[in-house]
Short mmCIF file of C-alpha atoms and ligand atoms in Angstrom, two decimals:
data_model
loop_
_atom_site.label_atom_id
_atom_site.label_comp_id
_atom_site.label_asym_id
_atom_site.label_seq_id
_atom_site.Cartn_x
_atom_site.Cartn_y
_atom_site.Cartn_z
CA MET A 14 -15.75 -1.21 -17.69
CA ARG A 15 -15.15 1.78 -15.41
CA THR A 16 -15.01 0.75 -11.76
CA ALA A 17 -15.91 2.75 -8.65
CA GLN A 18 -12.24 3.75 -8.48
CA GLY A 19 -12.41 5.20 -12.00
CA ILE A 20 -10.09 2.57 -13.44
CA ILE A 21 -10.70 1.27 -16.94
CA ALA A 22 -10.72 -2.45 -16.23
CA PRO A 23 -10.36 -5.24 -18.77
CA VAL A 24 -13.46 -7.20 -17.65
CA THR A 25 -12.51 -10.36 -19.45
CA GLU A 26 -9.19 -10.94 -17.69
CA HIS A 27 -8.93 -13.20 -14.68
CA PHE A 28 -6.49 -15.50 -12.91
CA GLN A 29 -6.99 -19.25 -12.80
CA VAL A 30 -5.48 -20.80 -9.70
CA ARG A 31 -5.19 -24.58 -9.39
CA GLY A 32 -4.73 -25.52 -5.75
CA GLY A 33 -2.42 -28.09 -4.26
CA ALA A 34 1.12 -26.92 -5.01
CA ARG A 35 3.68 -26.39 -2.29
CA LEU A 36 5.44 -23.08 -3.05
CA VAL A 37 9.21 -23.42 -3.02
CA GLY A 38 12.01 -21.13 -4.18
CA GLU A 39 13.37 -17.61 -4.04
CA VAL A 40 11.63 -14.36 -4.86
CA GLU A 41 13.07 -10.88 -5.24
CA VAL A 42 10.98 -7.99 -3.95
CA VAL A 43 11.44 -4.47 -5.37
CA GLY A 44 10.43 -1.02 -4.08
CA ALA A 45 7.20 -0.40 -2.19
CA LYS A 46 4.09 0.90 -3.95
CA ASN A 47 3.19 2.88 -0.85
CA SER A 48 6.58 4.57 -0.91
CA VAL A 49 7.32 5.21 -4.58
CA LEU A 50 4.06 7.10 -5.17
CA LYS A 51 4.80 9.50 -2.29
CA LEU A 52 8.42 9.93 -3.40
CA MET A 53 7.15 10.83 -6.87
CA ALA A 54 4.96 13.49 -5.24
CA ALA A 55 7.98 14.73 -3.23
CA ALA A 56 9.79 15.40 -6.52
CA LEU A 57 7.39 18.36 -6.93
CA LEU A 58 9.22 20.10 -4.08
CA ALA A 59 12.40 20.78 -6.08
CA GLU A 60 12.97 22.26 -9.51
CA GLY A 61 15.08 19.91 -11.67
CA THR A 62 15.37 16.17 -12.25
CA THR A 63 14.76 13.67 -9.46
CA THR A 64 15.62 10.03 -10.12
CA LEU A 65 14.03 7.11 -8.29
CA THR A 66 15.49 3.61 -8.55
CA ASN A 67 14.17 0.18 -7.50
CA CYS A 68 10.66 1.30 -8.52
CA PRO A 69 8.02 -1.42 -8.90
CA GLU A 70 6.64 -1.94 -12.42
CA ILE A 71 3.00 -1.62 -11.43
CA LEU A 72 0.00 0.21 -12.87
CA ASP A 73 -0.07 2.89 -10.16
CA VAL A 74 3.38 4.26 -11.12
CA PRO A 75 2.38 5.43 -14.64
CA LEU A 76 -0.92 6.67 -13.18
CA MET A 77 1.00 8.84 -10.70
CA GLY A 78 3.24 9.85 -13.61
CA ASP A 79 0.12 11.17 -15.40
CA VAL A 80 -0.82 13.17 -12.30
CA LEU A 81 2.63 14.80 -12.23
CA ARG A 82 2.53 15.48 -15.98
CA SER A 83 -0.78 17.28 -15.53
CA LEU A 84 1.06 19.57 -13.08
CA GLY A 85 3.74 20.41 -15.66
CA CYS A 86 6.42 17.78 -14.90
CA THR A 87 8.15 15.58 -17.44
CA VAL A 88 8.04 11.95 -16.32
CA ASP A 89 10.16 9.23 -17.86
CA ILE A 90 9.57 5.64 -16.72
CA ASP A 91 12.10 3.06 -17.84
CA GLY A 92 11.81 -0.31 -16.08
CA ASP A 93 12.61 0.24 -12.42
CA LEU A 94 13.83 3.80 -13.06
CA VAL A 95 11.54 6.82 -12.77
CA ARG A 96 12.87 10.25 -13.72
CA ILE A 97 10.80 13.31 -12.90
CA THR A 98 11.74 16.77 -14.13
CA THR A 99 9.91 19.46 -12.20
CA PRO A 100 9.68 22.91 -13.83
CA ALA A 101 10.12 26.26 -12.10
CA GLN A 102 6.46 27.07 -12.79
CA LEU A 103 4.10 24.35 -11.58
CA ASN A 104 0.37 24.13 -12.21
CA HIS A 105 -1.53 24.30 -8.90
CA ARG A 106 -4.57 22.36 -10.20
CA ALA A 107 -4.36 18.60 -9.74
CA ASP A 108 -7.78 17.68 -11.06
CA SER A 109 -7.03 15.53 -14.12
CA ALA A 110 -8.84 12.21 -14.64
CA SER A 111 -5.79 10.31 -13.28
CA MET A 112 -6.38 11.78 -9.80
CA GLY A 113 -9.42 9.60 -9.20
CA LYS A 114 -7.60 6.39 -10.05
CA LEU A 115 -5.34 6.07 -7.02
CA ARG A 116 -5.33 7.07 -3.38
CA ALA A 117 -1.75 8.30 -3.31
CA SER A 118 -2.62 11.10 -5.76
CA VAL A 119 -3.73 13.12 -2.70
CA CYS A 120 -0.06 13.31 -1.71
CA VAL A 121 0.51 16.09 -4.24
CA LEU A 122 -1.46 18.35 -1.87
CA GLY A 123 1.35 18.91 0.65
CA PRO A 124 4.09 19.59 -1.93
CA LEU A 125 1.86 21.97 -3.94
CA VAL A 126 0.92 23.94 -0.83
CA GLY A 127 4.59 23.95 0.21
CA ARG A 128 5.85 25.18 -3.15
CA LEU A 129 3.00 27.36 -4.44
CA ARG A 130 0.97 28.18 -1.30
CA HIS A 131 -2.03 27.25 -3.45
CA ALA A 132 -3.46 23.87 -4.47
CA VAL A 133 -6.66 22.53 -5.97
CA VAL A 134 -6.52 18.77 -5.61
CA ALA A 135 -9.30 16.42 -6.72
CA LEU A 136 -10.46 13.97 -4.07
CA PRO A 137 -8.52 10.75 -4.62
CA GLY A 138 -9.65 7.27 -5.66
CA GLY A 139 -7.93 4.02 -4.75
CA ASP A 140 -8.97 0.88 -2.94
CA ALA A 141 -12.54 0.48 -1.72
CA ILE A 142 -11.54 -0.51 1.80
CA GLY A 143 -13.76 1.84 3.81
CA SER A 144 -14.26 5.52 4.49
CA ARG A 145 -11.08 7.52 3.90
CA PRO A 146 -11.61 11.10 5.09
CA LEU A 147 -9.03 13.87 4.70
CA ASP A 148 -9.84 15.86 7.85
CA MET A 149 -6.41 15.32 9.41
CA HIS A 150 -4.65 16.36 6.18
CA GLN A 151 -6.74 19.53 6.09
CA ASN A 152 -6.40 20.34 9.80
CA GLY A 153 -2.63 19.98 9.56
CA LEU A 154 -2.44 22.41 6.64
CA ARG A 155 -4.73 24.84 8.49
CA GLN A 156 -2.39 24.78 11.47
CA LEU A 157 0.45 25.72 9.12
CA GLY A 158 -1.60 28.77 8.12
CA ALA A 159 -3.42 27.60 4.98
CA SER A 160 -7.15 27.67 4.40
CA SER A 161 -8.49 24.29 3.31
CA GLU A 162 -12.01 23.56 2.05
CA ILE A 163 -13.70 20.93 -0.09
CA GLU A 164 -15.16 22.64 -3.18
CA HIS A 165 -16.71 20.87 -6.17
CA GLY A 166 -14.97 17.55 -5.40
CA CYS A 167 -11.56 19.14 -4.76
CA VAL A 168 -9.52 20.11 -1.72
CA VAL A 169 -8.77 23.80 -2.17
CA ALA A 170 -5.89 25.02 -0.01
CA LYS A 171 -4.44 28.53 0.03
CA ALA A 172 -1.95 30.37 2.22
CA GLU A 173 -0.39 33.81 2.29
CA ALA A 174 2.48 32.29 4.22
CA LEU A 175 3.16 28.89 5.79
CA ARG A 176 4.40 29.03 9.37
CA GLY A 177 5.74 26.14 11.43
CA ALA A 178 3.33 24.87 14.10
CA GLN A 179 2.80 22.19 16.73
CA ILE A 180 0.44 19.64 15.16
CA TRP A 181 -1.19 16.76 17.00
CA LEU A 182 -2.70 14.05 14.84
CA ASP A 183 -5.79 12.31 16.24
CA PHE A 184 -4.49 9.09 14.72
CA PRO A 185 -1.10 8.24 13.16
CA SER A 186 -2.44 8.55 9.61
CA VAL A 187 0.11 7.69 6.93
CA GLY A 188 -1.31 10.05 4.30
CA ALA A 189 -1.84 12.98 6.70
CA THR A 190 1.71 12.64 8.08
CA GLU A 191 3.08 12.67 4.51
CA ASN A 192 1.10 15.69 3.33
CA ILE A 193 1.81 17.78 6.41
CA LEU A 194 5.49 16.83 6.30
CA MET A 195 5.81 17.78 2.62
CA ALA A 196 4.20 21.17 3.23
CA ALA A 197 6.21 21.81 6.41
CA VAL A 198 9.63 21.30 4.79
CA LEU A 199 9.11 24.59 2.90
CA ALA A 200 7.33 26.48 5.71
CA GLU A 201 8.92 29.24 7.79
CA GLY A 202 10.16 28.04 11.17
CA THR A 203 9.76 24.76 12.99
CA THR A 204 6.89 22.28 12.75
CA VAL A 205 6.42 19.42 15.20
CA ILE A 206 4.07 16.61 14.10
CA ASP A 207 3.07 14.56 17.11
CA ASN A 208 1.43 11.12 16.93
CA ALA A 209 2.96 10.90 13.45
CA ALA A 210 2.91 7.65 11.48
CA ARG A 211 6.04 5.53 11.83
CA GLU A 212 5.74 3.25 8.79
CA PRO A 213 8.98 2.36 6.94
CA GLU A 214 7.53 4.21 3.93
CA ILE A 215 7.38 7.41 6.03
CA VAL A 216 11.02 6.87 7.02
CA ASP A 217 11.83 6.45 3.32
CA LEU A 218 10.12 9.74 2.53
CA CYS A 219 11.99 11.49 5.37
CA LEU A 220 15.28 10.10 4.02
CA MET A 221 14.57 11.41 0.54
CA LEU A 222 13.53 14.81 1.88
CA GLN A 223 16.77 14.96 3.87
CA GLU A 224 18.72 14.12 0.72
CA MET A 225 16.90 17.02 -0.97
CA GLY A 226 18.12 19.36 1.77
CA ALA A 227 15.15 19.30 4.15
CA LYS A 228 15.76 19.43 7.89
CA VAL A 229 13.67 16.57 9.29
CA GLU A 230 14.34 14.88 12.64
CA GLY A 231 12.69 11.90 14.32
CA ALA A 232 12.01 9.68 11.28
CA GLY A 233 10.58 6.38 12.49
CA THR A 234 9.36 7.86 15.78
CA SER A 235 5.98 9.36 16.56
CA THR A 236 7.40 12.90 16.78
CA LEU A 237 8.66 14.46 13.58
CA THR A 238 10.41 17.82 13.84
CA VAL A 239 10.82 19.84 10.67
CA HIS A 240 12.90 23.02 10.40
CA GLY A 241 11.63 24.73 7.27
CA VAL A 242 14.04 25.71 4.48
CA THR A 243 13.46 28.05 1.54
CA GLU A 244 14.45 25.67 -1.23
CA LEU A 245 15.08 21.98 -1.90
CA ALA A 246 17.26 20.33 -4.54
CA PRO A 247 16.46 17.25 -6.65
CA THR A 248 18.09 13.97 -5.70
CA GLU A 249 18.56 10.32 -6.65
CA HIS A 250 16.90 7.89 -4.27
CA ARG A 251 16.41 4.10 -4.02
CA VAL A 252 12.88 3.12 -3.00
CA VAL A 253 12.61 1.00 0.17
CA GLY A 254 11.70 -2.69 -0.39
CA ASP A 255 8.00 -3.53 -0.26
CA ARG A 256 7.35 -5.15 3.14
CA ILE A 257 3.73 -5.89 2.22
CA VAL A 258 4.75 -7.81 -0.90
CA GLY A 259 7.48 -9.54 1.13
CA ALA A 260 4.92 -10.56 3.73
CA THR A 261 2.66 -11.87 0.96
CA TRP A 262 5.26 -14.48 0.07
CA ALA A 263 5.76 -15.31 3.75
CA PHE A 264 2.03 -16.07 4.05
CA ALA A 265 2.14 -18.05 0.79
CA ALA A 266 4.84 -20.29 2.30
CA ALA A 267 2.94 -20.70 5.59
CA MET A 268 -0.31 -21.56 3.80
CA THR A 269 1.08 -24.06 1.30
CA GLY A 270 3.53 -25.87 3.60
CA GLY A 271 6.20 -24.24 1.45
CA ASP A 272 9.76 -22.99 1.65
CA ILE A 273 10.25 -19.45 0.30
CA THR A 274 13.26 -17.18 0.52
CA VAL A 275 12.39 -13.50 0.12
CA LYS A 276 15.07 -10.99 -0.89
CA GLY A 277 14.94 -7.19 -1.10
CA VAL A 278 13.05 -6.51 2.15
CA ASN A 279 14.40 -5.41 5.52
CA PRO A 280 13.18 -8.24 7.81
CA HIS A 281 12.87 -5.80 10.73
CA HIS A 282 10.02 -4.13 8.86
CA LEU A 283 8.17 -7.43 9.36
CA ASP A 284 9.24 -8.32 12.92
CA LEU A 285 5.68 -8.76 14.20
CA VAL A 286 4.46 -10.56 11.07
CA LEU A 287 7.31 -13.07 11.14
CA GLU A 288 6.73 -13.62 14.87
CA LYS A 289 3.05 -14.39 14.16
CA LEU A 290 4.03 -16.90 11.48
CA ARG A 291 6.51 -18.52 13.89
CA THR A 292 3.63 -18.94 16.34
CA ALA A 293 1.65 -20.54 13.50
CA GLY A 294 4.43 -23.12 13.18
CA ALA A 295 6.77 -21.69 10.52
CA GLU A 296 10.52 -21.88 10.85
CA ILE A 297 11.94 -18.49 9.98
CA THR A 298 15.49 -17.29 9.44
CA THR A 299 16.34 -13.69 8.69
CA PHE A 300 19.31 -12.06 6.98
CA ASP A 301 20.30 -8.48 6.06
CA ASP A 302 17.90 -7.94 3.18
CA GLY A 303 15.43 -10.77 3.49
CA PHE A 304 14.21 -13.91 5.21
CA ARG A 305 13.27 -17.55 4.65
CA VAL A 306 9.97 -19.10 5.73
CA VAL A 307 9.68 -22.88 5.92
CA GLN A 308 6.38 -24.42 6.93
CA ASP A 309 6.24 -28.13 7.62
CA GLY A 310 2.63 -29.34 7.42
CA ARG A 311 -0.52 -27.42 8.34
CA ALA A 312 -0.26 -24.07 10.17
CA THR A 313 -1.89 -23.67 13.57
CA SER A 314 -4.35 -20.85 14.24
CA VAL A 315 -3.15 -17.43 15.50
CA ASP A 316 -5.08 -14.26 16.39
CA PHE A 317 -4.34 -11.03 14.49
CA MET A 318 -5.17 -7.40 15.26
CA THR A 319 -4.45 -4.60 12.77
CA LEU A 320 -2.79 -1.44 14.05
CA PRO A 321 -0.54 1.31 12.69
CA TYR A 322 3.14 0.35 12.36
CA PRO A 323 4.83 -1.36 14.19
CA GLY A 324 1.50 -3.17 14.69
CA PHE A 325 0.15 -5.75 12.25
CA ALA A 326 -0.54 -3.93 8.95
CA THR A 327 -4.16 -3.67 7.81
CA ASP A 328 -2.92 -4.42 4.28
CA LEU A 329 -2.00 -7.91 5.48
CA GLN A 330 -5.38 -8.60 7.05
CA PRO A 331 -6.77 -10.56 4.05
CA PHE A 332 -3.74 -12.84 4.20
CA ALA A 333 -4.30 -13.37 7.94
CA ILE A 334 -7.87 -14.44 7.16
CA ALA A 335 -6.78 -16.67 4.29
CA LEU A 336 -4.17 -18.36 6.53
CA SER A 337 -6.69 -18.77 9.36
CA ALA A 338 -9.17 -20.33 6.92
CA VAL A 339 -6.85 -23.31 6.39
CA ALA A 340 -5.08 -23.38 9.79
CA ASP A 341 -5.70 -25.92 12.51
CA GLY A 342 -7.96 -24.22 15.08
CA THR A 343 -9.96 -21.00 15.45
CA SER A 344 -8.60 -17.45 14.96
CA MET A 345 -9.97 -14.04 15.83
CA ILE A 346 -8.98 -11.24 13.44
CA THR A 347 -9.65 -7.65 14.54
CA GLU A 348 -9.67 -4.80 11.99
CA ASN A 349 -9.05 -1.37 13.51
CA LEU A 350 -8.38 0.78 10.43
CA PHE A 351 -10.57 0.03 7.42
CA GLU A 352 -13.94 -1.59 8.16
CA ALA A 353 -14.76 -2.51 4.55
CA ARG A 354 -11.74 -4.80 4.30
CA PHE A 355 -13.99 -7.50 5.80
CA ARG A 356 -15.82 -7.69 2.44
CA PHE A 357 -13.09 -10.18 1.78
CA VAL A 358 -14.72 -12.59 4.24
CA GLU A 359 -17.72 -13.00 1.92
CA GLU A 360 -15.48 -14.10 -0.93
CA MET A 361 -13.65 -16.48 1.39
CA ILE A 362 -16.97 -18.04 2.35
CA ARG A 363 -17.56 -18.73 -1.37
CA LEU A 364 -14.34 -20.72 -1.22
CA GLY A 365 -15.65 -22.80 1.65
CA ALA A 366 -14.09 -20.87 4.56
CA ASP A 367 -15.85 -21.22 7.92
CA ALA A 368 -15.84 -17.51 8.79
CA ARG A 369 -18.15 -14.87 10.19
CA THR A 370 -17.73 -11.18 10.93
CA ASP A 371 -19.49 -8.40 12.84
CA GLY A 372 -17.65 -5.76 10.80
CA HIS A 373 -14.92 -5.22 13.38
CA HIS A 374 -13.88 -8.78 14.18
CA ALA A 375 -13.84 -11.96 12.14
CA VAL A 376 -13.90 -15.41 13.66
CA VAL A 377 -12.41 -18.03 11.39
CA ARG A 378 -12.48 -21.78 12.06
CA GLY A 379 -9.84 -23.44 9.93
CA VAL A 380 -10.81 -26.22 7.51
CA PRO A 381 -8.30 -28.70 6.05
CA ARG A 382 -9.05 -27.68 2.46
CA LEU A 383 -10.98 -24.93 0.67
CA SER A 384 -13.14 -25.55 -2.39
CA SER A 385 -12.60 -23.66 -5.67
CA ALA A 386 -15.12 -21.10 -6.93
CA PRO A 387 -15.23 -17.92 -9.01
CA VAL A 388 -14.42 -14.99 -6.70
CA TRP A 389 -14.01 -11.21 -7.11
CA ALA A 390 -11.18 -9.00 -5.84
CA SER A 391 -12.42 -5.80 -4.18
CA ASP A 392 -8.95 -4.29 -3.74
CA ILE A 393 -5.28 -5.11 -4.24
CA ARG A 394 -4.71 -7.10 -1.07
CA ALA A 395 -8.07 -8.86 -1.18
CA GLY A 396 -7.26 -9.98 -4.73
CA VAL A 397 -3.94 -11.46 -3.65
CA GLY A 398 -5.59 -13.01 -0.57
CA LEU A 399 -8.01 -14.83 -2.88
CA VAL A 400 -5.15 -16.18 -4.98
CA LEU A 401 -3.45 -17.45 -1.79
CA ALA A 402 -6.72 -19.08 -0.75
CA GLY A 403 -7.06 -20.61 -4.24
CA LEU A 404 -3.66 -22.27 -3.73
CA CYS A 405 -5.25 -24.18 -0.82
CA ALA A 406 -8.50 -25.10 -2.61
CA ASP A 407 -9.54 -28.22 -4.49
CA GLY A 408 -9.93 -27.57 -8.22
CA VAL A 409 -9.48 -24.32 -10.17
CA THR A 410 -10.39 -20.99 -8.54
CA GLU A 411 -11.12 -18.06 -10.86
CA VAL A 412 -10.13 -14.69 -9.39
CA TRP A 413 -11.81 -11.79 -11.21
CA ASP A 414 -11.05 -8.04 -11.24
CA VAL A 415 -7.35 -8.80 -11.21
CA PHE A 416 -6.53 -5.28 -12.42
CA HIS A 417 -6.46 -4.52 -8.69
CA ILE A 418 -3.51 -6.90 -8.30
CA ASP A 419 -1.74 -5.28 -11.27
CA ARG A 420 -1.96 -1.94 -9.46
CA GLY A 421 0.32 -3.14 -6.69
CA TYR A 422 2.20 -6.38 -7.48
CA PRO A 423 4.95 -6.40 -10.12
CA LYS A 424 5.29 -9.67 -12.10
CA PHE A 425 2.79 -11.39 -9.81
CA VAL A 426 1.90 -14.34 -12.04
CA GLU A 427 5.53 -14.84 -13.10
CA ASN A 428 6.67 -14.93 -9.46
CA MET A 429 3.87 -17.34 -8.51
CA GLN A 430 4.83 -19.66 -11.37
CA ARG A 431 8.55 -19.52 -10.48
CA LEU A 432 7.64 -20.71 -6.99
CA GLY A 433 5.72 -23.65 -8.47
CA ALA A 434 2.15 -22.33 -8.23
CA ASP A 435 -0.30 -23.18 -11.01
CA VAL A 436 -1.58 -19.61 -11.60
CA ARG A 437 -2.43 -18.34 -15.10
CA ARG A 438 -3.77 -15.09 -16.52
CA VAL A 439 -6.67 -15.94 -18.81
CA LEU A 440 -9.02 -14.06 -21.14
CA GLY A 441 -12.70 -15.02 -21.03
CA GLU A 442 -16.06 -14.34 -19.43
CA PRO A 443 -16.96 -15.63 -15.91
CA THR A 444 -18.35 -19.16 -16.13
CA ARG A 445 -20.98 -18.53 -13.43
CA ALA A 446 -22.09 -15.82 -11.02
C1 LIG B 1 -2.08 4.17 3.56
C2 LIG B 1 -1.82 3.08 2.55
C3 LIG B 1 -2.76 1.90 2.76
C4 LIG B 1 -2.68 1.43 4.20
C5 LIG B 1 -2.89 2.59 5.17
C6 LIG B 1 -2.69 2.20 6.62
C7 LIG B 1 -1.08 4.30 0.61
C8 LIG B 1 -1.36 4.75 -0.77
N1 LIG B 1 -2.03 3.62 1.23
O1 LIG B 1 -3.39 4.67 3.33
O2 LIG B 1 -2.37 0.85 1.88
O3 LIG B 1 -3.67 0.45 4.40
O4 LIG B 1 -1.97 3.65 4.89
O5 LIG B 1 -1.45 1.64 6.81
O6 LIG B 1 -0.01 4.53 1.17
N2 LIG B 1 -8.16 8.83 8.64
C9 LIG B 1 -9.03 9.82 9.07
N3 LIG B 1 -8.82 11.11 8.63
C10 LIG B 1 -7.79 11.44 7.82
C11 LIG B 1 -6.91 10.43 7.40
C12 LIG B 1 -7.11 9.13 7.81
O7 LIG B 1 -9.97 9.56 9.82
O8 LIG B 1 -7.65 12.63 7.49
C13 LIG B 1 -8.36 7.43 9.12
C14 LIG B 1 -8.69 6.46 8.00
O9 LIG B 1 -10.06 6.44 7.71
C15 LIG B 1 -8.19 5.16 8.59
C16 LIG B 1 -6.98 5.57 9.41
O10 LIG B 1 -7.12 6.97 9.64
O11 LIG B 1 -9.15 4.61 9.46
C17 LIG B 1 -5.65 5.30 8.76
O12 LIG B 1 -5.62 5.85 7.48
P1 LIG B 1 -4.26 6.35 6.82
O13 LIG B 1 -3.11 5.90 7.64
O14 LIG B 1 -4.37 7.79 6.51
O15 LIG B 1 -4.24 5.52 5.46
P2 LIG B 1 -3.87 6.03 4.01
O16 LIG B 1 -2.73 6.98 4.07
O17 LIG B 1 -5.12 6.44 3.29
#
C-alpha cells in the first residue's frame, strides 16, 4: 500500500500491546532522527567523505541516503555509521521518488543553493501532522539573493551570487533555520538570522558546520551570525542523542508506574519535560548523559503547551495526551505548531480516553484504565503514543501502520521488551474496523 506520504507500507504488520506491565530497566538512546537527516544534507556542502557516528538505525536514514545518491553522492550505511562521499560535480535536481517519503529531504535545498547556486527540490513528504509550508525557507533564500518559486511540485531556486543578509524569521522554524544556515555558510559576507530556532538539533548542525570550517556564531540562541566562507571540508561528527526518544521512555515510566534509566541523552535538553513529569509525581534524577524516572503509583494531571525549544516539544504532545488519559485529574493540552496532531485524540477515544478537542486545545479527564482496541498510527509520535496508551489498557491493543514508528525509533519493540513490556510485532489483517 502506498500511503499519503508516498511510503510503501507493509499493510499486514502491526504491534500487539498487552497492557498491565510496569516498565523497569535501562535503555540506551542513540542519535536523533531530526539531527542525522540534516547532517547528512550538510555533507553536500563539502567535496570528500563525511562520516557520521551514533546514527539511529531507522527507515528515514536509508531514505535520505537515496536522496543523496540521486544527487551524485556515494552513501555507505553500516550500523550506526553513515559515510557520505560528495563529488566535485553535484546534480542540482533533487526530485527522485525518495524525496516525497520524508520531510527532512527539503534540507538539501540550502546546501544545493549554497554549493551550486541552483536547486530544483521536490516538495517533501513526511508526517501528516498539519500544513507545512515552505514560505520562510523561500523568503530566506530570496534575501540571500536567490530567486525561489514553486514549479511543477518543486522548489526552484537560482542565484547569480549569494550575499549575506539580515533575515528575520516570522517564527523560529527548525527547517527554515537549517536551510538558510546551510546556504549562508557559502554566501559572500555576513548573514544574521534573527528569531532562529534554538533546538539542540540546530546546535548539532552548527557544531558540524563549524567542524567543516564554517564561521557560525550564536548556536543555541535566537540570533545566528554566519560569516560566509568559500569552501568547506568534510568532517567526522557524532550525532546528538535523541531527546524525543529519551522523553518517550520518561513518559513510559510515568504512565506505567515504572522505573526507567535513560542513557545517551543530555538531560538539559529535556529540562522542561522532566519538570512536568516531576509535577505529575515522578521522582527524577539526572546525570551527565541521562536520567532516571521513577513513578510510584498513578500520575497526577498536568497541563501542557507546545512551543518551539526550549518550550514543550510538539513531537511529545501525543505522549502528554496519553499520560493525561490515565492521570488522576483533568489536563489541558494546547497545540501551537501542528494542528493535525490532534487526530491522535480520536484514536485515544477508541481506547476509552475521556478527551475532547477544538483543534487547538484538548481537554483530557484521566481514567484509571484504558480499554484495548485496534488503533491506527497517523505519524511517528502518534504511533508511539498509542503503544504507550496500550500499556495502560485492559487486554491487547493492536496498533496499525507501525511503519511510521520504524521511520523514527530504532529497535523499538526490542527496547520495549527489555523493559518488561508485552509488545510484539505481528503479521496479519486487522480483526475489526
Ligand atoms: C521539525 C521536525 C518536527 C518537529 C518540528 C517542530 C524534522 C524532520 N522535523 O519540522 O519533528 O515537530 O520541527 O519542532 O526535523 N512554518 C511555516 N512556514 C515555513 C516553515 C514552517 O509557516 O516556511 C510553520 C509550520 O507550519 C509550523 C511551524 O512553522 O506551524 C514550525 O515548523 P518547523 O519548525 O519548520 O517544523 P519542521 O522543520 O517542518
